[in-house]
Short mmCIF file of C-alpha atoms in Angstrom, two decimals:
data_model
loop_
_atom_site.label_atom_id
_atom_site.label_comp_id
_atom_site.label_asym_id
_atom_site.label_seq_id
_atom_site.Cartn_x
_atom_site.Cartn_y
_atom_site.Cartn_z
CA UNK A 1 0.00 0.00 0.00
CA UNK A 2 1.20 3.39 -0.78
CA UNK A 3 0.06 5.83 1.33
CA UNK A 4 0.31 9.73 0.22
CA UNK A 5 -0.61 13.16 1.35
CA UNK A 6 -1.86 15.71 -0.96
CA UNK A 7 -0.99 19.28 -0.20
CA UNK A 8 3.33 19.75 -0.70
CA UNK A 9 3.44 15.54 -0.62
CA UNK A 10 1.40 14.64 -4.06
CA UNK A 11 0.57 17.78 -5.80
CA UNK A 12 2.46 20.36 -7.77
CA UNK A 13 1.70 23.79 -7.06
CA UNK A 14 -1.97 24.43 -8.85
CA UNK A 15 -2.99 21.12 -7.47
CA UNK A 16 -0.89 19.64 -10.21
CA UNK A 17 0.31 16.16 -10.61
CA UNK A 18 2.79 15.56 -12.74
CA UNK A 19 3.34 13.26 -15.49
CA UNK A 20 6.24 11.09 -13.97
CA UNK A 21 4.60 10.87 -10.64
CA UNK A 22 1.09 9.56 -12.64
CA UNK A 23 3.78 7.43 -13.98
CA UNK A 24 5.44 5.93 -11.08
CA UNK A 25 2.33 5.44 -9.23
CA UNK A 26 1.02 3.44 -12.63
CA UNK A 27 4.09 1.41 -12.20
CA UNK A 28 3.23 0.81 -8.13
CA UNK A 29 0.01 -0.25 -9.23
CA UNK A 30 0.81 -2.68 -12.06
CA UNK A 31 3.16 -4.35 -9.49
CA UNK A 32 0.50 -5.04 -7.16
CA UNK A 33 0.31 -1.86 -4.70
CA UNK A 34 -2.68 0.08 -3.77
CA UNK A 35 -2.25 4.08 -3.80
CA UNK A 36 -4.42 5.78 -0.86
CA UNK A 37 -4.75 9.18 -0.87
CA UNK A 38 -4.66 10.78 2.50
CA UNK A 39 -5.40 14.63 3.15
CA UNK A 40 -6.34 16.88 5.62
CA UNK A 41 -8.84 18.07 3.22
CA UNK A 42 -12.52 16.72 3.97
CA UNK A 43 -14.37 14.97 0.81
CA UNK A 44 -16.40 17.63 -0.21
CA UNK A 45 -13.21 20.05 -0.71
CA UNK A 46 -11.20 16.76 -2.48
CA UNK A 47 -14.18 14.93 -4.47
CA UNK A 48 -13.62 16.85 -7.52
CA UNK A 49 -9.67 16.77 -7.42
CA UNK A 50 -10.00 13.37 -7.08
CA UNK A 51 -12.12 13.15 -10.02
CA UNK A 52 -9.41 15.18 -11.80
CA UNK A 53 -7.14 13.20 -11.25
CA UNK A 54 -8.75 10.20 -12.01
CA UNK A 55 -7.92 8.79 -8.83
CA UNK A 56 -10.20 5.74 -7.86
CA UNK A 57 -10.47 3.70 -4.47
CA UNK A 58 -10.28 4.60 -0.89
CA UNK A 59 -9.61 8.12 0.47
CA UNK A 60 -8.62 8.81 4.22
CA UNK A 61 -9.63 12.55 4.35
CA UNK A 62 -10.28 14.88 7.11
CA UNK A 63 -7.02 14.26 8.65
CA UNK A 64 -8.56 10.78 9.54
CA UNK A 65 -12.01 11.14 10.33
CA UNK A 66 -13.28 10.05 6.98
CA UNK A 67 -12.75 7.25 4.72
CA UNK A 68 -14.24 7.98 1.49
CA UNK A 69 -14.79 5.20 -1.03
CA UNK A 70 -14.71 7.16 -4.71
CA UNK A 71 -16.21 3.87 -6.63
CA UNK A 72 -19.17 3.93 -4.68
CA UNK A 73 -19.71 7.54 -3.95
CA UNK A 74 -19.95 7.24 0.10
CA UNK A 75 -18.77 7.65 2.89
CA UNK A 76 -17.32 4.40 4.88
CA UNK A 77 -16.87 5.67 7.90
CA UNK A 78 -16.77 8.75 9.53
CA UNK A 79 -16.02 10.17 13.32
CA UNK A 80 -17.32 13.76 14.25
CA UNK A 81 -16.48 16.17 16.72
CA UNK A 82 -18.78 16.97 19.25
CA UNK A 83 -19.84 20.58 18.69
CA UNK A 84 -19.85 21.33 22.46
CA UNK A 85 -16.90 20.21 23.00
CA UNK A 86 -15.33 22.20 20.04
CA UNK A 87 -16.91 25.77 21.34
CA UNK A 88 -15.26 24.49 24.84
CA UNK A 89 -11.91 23.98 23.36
CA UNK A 90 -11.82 27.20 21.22
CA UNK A 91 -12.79 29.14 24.54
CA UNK A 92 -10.08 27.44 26.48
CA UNK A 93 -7.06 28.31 23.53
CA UNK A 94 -8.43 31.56 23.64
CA UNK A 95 -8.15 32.06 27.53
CA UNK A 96 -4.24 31.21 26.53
CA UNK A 97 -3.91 33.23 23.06
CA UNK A 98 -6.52 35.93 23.11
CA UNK A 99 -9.03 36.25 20.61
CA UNK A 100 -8.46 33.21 17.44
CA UNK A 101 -10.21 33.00 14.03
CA UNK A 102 -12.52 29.90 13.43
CA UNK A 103 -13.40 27.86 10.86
CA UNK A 104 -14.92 23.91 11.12
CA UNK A 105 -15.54 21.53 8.50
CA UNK A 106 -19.11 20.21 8.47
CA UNK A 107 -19.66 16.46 8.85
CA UNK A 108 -20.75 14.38 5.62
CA UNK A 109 -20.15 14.13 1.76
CA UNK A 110 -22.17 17.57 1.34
CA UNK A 111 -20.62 19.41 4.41
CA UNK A 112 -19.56 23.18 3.92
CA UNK A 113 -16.59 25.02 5.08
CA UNK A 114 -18.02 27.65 7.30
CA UNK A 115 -15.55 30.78 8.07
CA UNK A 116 -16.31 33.47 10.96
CA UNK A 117 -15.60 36.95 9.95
CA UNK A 118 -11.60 37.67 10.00
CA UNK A 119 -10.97 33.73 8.98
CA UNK A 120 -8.83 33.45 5.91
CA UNK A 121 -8.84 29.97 3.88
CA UNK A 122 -4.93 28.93 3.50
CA UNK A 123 -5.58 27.00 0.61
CA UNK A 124 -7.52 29.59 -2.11
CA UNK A 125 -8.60 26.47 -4.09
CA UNK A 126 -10.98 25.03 -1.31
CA UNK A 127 -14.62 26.68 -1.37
CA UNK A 128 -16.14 28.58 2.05
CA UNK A 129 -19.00 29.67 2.91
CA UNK A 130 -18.91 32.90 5.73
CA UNK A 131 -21.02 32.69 8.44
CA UNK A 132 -21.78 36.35 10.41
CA UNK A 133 -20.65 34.63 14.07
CA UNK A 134 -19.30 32.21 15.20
CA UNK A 135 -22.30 30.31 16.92
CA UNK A 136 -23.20 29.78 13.05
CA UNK A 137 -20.08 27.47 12.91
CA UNK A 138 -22.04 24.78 14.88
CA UNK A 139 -25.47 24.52 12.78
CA UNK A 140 -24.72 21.03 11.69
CA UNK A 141 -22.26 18.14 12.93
CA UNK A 142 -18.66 18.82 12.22
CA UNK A 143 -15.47 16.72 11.39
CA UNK A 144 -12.97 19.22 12.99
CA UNK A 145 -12.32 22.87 13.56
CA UNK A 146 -9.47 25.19 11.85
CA UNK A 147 -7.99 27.89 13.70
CA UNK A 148 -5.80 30.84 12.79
CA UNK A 149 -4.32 33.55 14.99
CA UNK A 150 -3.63 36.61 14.24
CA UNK A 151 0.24 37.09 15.70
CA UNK A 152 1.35 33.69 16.77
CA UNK A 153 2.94 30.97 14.47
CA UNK A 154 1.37 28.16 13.62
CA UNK A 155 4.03 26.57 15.41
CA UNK A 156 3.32 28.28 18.57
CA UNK A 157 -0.57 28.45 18.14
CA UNK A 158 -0.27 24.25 17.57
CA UNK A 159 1.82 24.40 20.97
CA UNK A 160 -0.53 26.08 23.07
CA UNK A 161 -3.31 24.24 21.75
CA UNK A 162 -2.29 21.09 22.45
CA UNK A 163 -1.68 22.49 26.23
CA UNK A 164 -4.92 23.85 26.55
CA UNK A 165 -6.88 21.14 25.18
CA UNK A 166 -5.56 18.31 26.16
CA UNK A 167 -8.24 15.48 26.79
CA UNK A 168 -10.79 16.96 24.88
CA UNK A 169 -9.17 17.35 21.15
CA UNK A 170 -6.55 16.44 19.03
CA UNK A 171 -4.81 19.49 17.80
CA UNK A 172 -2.12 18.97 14.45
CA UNK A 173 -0.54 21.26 12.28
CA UNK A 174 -1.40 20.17 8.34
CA UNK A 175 0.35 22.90 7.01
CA UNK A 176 1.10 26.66 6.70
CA UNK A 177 -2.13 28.61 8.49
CA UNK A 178 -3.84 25.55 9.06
CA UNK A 179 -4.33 24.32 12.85
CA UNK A 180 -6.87 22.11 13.32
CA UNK A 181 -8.73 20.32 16.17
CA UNK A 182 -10.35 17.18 15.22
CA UNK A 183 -11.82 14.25 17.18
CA UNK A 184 -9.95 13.10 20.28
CA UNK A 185 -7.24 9.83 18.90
CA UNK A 186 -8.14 10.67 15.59
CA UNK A 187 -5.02 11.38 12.89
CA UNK A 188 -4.23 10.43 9.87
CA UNK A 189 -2.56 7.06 10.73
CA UNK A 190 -6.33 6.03 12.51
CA UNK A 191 -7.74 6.33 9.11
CA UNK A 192 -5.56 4.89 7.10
CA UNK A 193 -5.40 1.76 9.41
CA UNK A 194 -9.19 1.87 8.81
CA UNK A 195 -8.45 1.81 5.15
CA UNK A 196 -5.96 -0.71 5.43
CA UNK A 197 -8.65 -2.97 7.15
CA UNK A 198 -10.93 -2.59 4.61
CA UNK A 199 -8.03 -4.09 2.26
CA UNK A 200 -6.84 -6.46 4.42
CA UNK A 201 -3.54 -4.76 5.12
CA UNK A 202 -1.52 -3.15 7.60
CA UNK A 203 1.15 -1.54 8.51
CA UNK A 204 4.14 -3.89 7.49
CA UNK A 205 2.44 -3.14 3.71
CA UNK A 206 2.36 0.27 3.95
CA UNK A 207 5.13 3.20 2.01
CA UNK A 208 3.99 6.41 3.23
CA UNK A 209 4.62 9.76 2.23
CA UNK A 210 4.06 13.39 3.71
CA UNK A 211 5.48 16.67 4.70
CA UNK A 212 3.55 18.10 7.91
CA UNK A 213 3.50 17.58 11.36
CA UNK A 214 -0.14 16.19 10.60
CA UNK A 215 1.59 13.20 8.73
CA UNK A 216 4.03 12.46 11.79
CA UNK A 217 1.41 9.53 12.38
CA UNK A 218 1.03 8.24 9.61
CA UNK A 219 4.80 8.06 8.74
CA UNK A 220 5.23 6.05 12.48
CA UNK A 221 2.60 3.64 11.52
CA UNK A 222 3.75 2.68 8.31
CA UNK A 223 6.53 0.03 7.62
CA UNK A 224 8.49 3.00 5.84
CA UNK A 225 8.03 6.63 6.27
CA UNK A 226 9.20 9.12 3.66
CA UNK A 227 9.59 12.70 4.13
CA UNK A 228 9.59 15.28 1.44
CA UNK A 229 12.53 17.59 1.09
CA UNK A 230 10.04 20.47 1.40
CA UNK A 231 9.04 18.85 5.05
CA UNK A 232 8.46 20.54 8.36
CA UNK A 233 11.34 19.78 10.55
CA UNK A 234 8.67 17.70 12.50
CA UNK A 235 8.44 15.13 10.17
CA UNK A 236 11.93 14.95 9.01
CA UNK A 237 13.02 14.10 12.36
CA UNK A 238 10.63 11.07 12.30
CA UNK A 239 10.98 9.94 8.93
CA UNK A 240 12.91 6.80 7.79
CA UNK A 241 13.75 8.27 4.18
CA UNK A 242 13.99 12.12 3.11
CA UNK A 243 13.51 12.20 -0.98
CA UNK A 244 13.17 15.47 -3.24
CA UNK A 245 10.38 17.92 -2.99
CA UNK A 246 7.42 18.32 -4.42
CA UNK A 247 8.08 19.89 -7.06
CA UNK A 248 11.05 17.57 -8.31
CA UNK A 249 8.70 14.47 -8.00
CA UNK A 250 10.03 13.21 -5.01
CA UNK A 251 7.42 10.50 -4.82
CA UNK A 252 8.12 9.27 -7.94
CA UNK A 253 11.88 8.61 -7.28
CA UNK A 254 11.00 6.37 -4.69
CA UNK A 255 8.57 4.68 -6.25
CA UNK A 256 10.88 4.05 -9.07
CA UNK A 257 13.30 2.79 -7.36
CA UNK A 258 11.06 0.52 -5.02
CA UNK A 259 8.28 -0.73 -8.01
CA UNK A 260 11.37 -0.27 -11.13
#
């Protein structure tokens, strides 16, 4: 099983992927592997680049809370997080930060992107829909919550976080601007070993690939964990392999080299 991450793992800038990593993963495939896709992004904001890219299976998305079969259309599974609890959490970061910018993404294969005022998207490509206050945020059932701040690092906003609401979320950092608070024990390596269940595999199949702190999981659960050059220093510190970047198809040099 090959296991990859989207955003700065997969993609090209412009949500590009290029011709020799279509290629290498074509040559993964004909020797037997299964590619999973598995993104931060919940399935409503990936459907249609999945479709683009004509990728077809099982998708881990929402940093692990949903596993999205494309074939079928539908959901698999799918963990929520409880909308009291998120308001709670928020309230207790802000006691530590001052005042944050929220955003959650709603539960479900239709679920919006809801922003508060003063919440900008980090990824321009991904649709949103602005809500006037914040109690709008928790009209339906939500996968997880993004937060921004206006001074701290995401480094230091994903630090005080994880201080502040520990027991009640799990806070990761999936990439530059994005924080996010999703269901407690829930990360990307949680849904992929759902996925791998599904295909009757496991973690001594499984070549991963990522870039974020949000992949640190999901690198330690597979049998071999590859880092991007691009990576957060995070993730380079756990990662059995370091290849190119992005953009010079590091996940096609391995794949060459392990499927070749």
């Amino acid at each position: 099983m090959v296991a990859t991450d989207l955003d700065g793992t997969l993609l090209r800038a412009g949500d590009r992927v290029s011709a020799r990593t279509r290629a290498a993963l074509e040559l993964a495939r004909g020797a037997g592997a299964r590619h999973i896709v598995v993104t931060g992004r919940p399935v409503p904001g990936v459907r249609g680049l999945l479709a683009a890219l004509g990728y077809e299976g099982i998708a881990v998305c929402g940093q692990g809370a949903q596993v999205y079969d494309t074939a079928s259309v539908r959901m698999l599974s799918a963990l929520t997080l409880d909308r009291e609890t998120a308001a709670t959490a928020l309230g207790k970061i802000e006691a530590e930060t001052g005042a944050l910018y929220a955003a959650v993404d709603q539960d479900g294969t239709d679920g919006h992107t809801l922003i508060e005022p003063g919440y900008r998207m980090a990824h321009p490509t991904l649709p949103a829909r602005p809500v006037p206050h914040r109690d709008a945020l928790w009209e339906r059932p939500i996968a997880k919550v993004l937060v921004r701040h206006p001074e701290l690092t995401d480094d230091e906003l994903a630090a005080t976080a994880r201080s502040a609401v520990d027991g009640l979320a799990t806070v990761t950092m999936a990439g530059p601007g994005t924080v996010e608070l999703q269901p407690l024990g829930v990360t990307k390596a949680t849904g992929l070993a759902r996925a791998a269940e599904l295909l009757g595999l496991g973690p001594a199949d499984t070549l991963a690939f990522g870039d974020m702190p949000n992949d640190v999981p999901m690198l330690q659960w597979a049998a071999h964990g590859v880092a991007m050059a691009n990576s957060h220093p995070e993730l380079l510190a756990v990662a059995d392999e370091i290849t190119t970047s992005n953009e010079e198809d590091g996940v096609a040099r391995v794949l060459e080299r392990v499927y070749g």
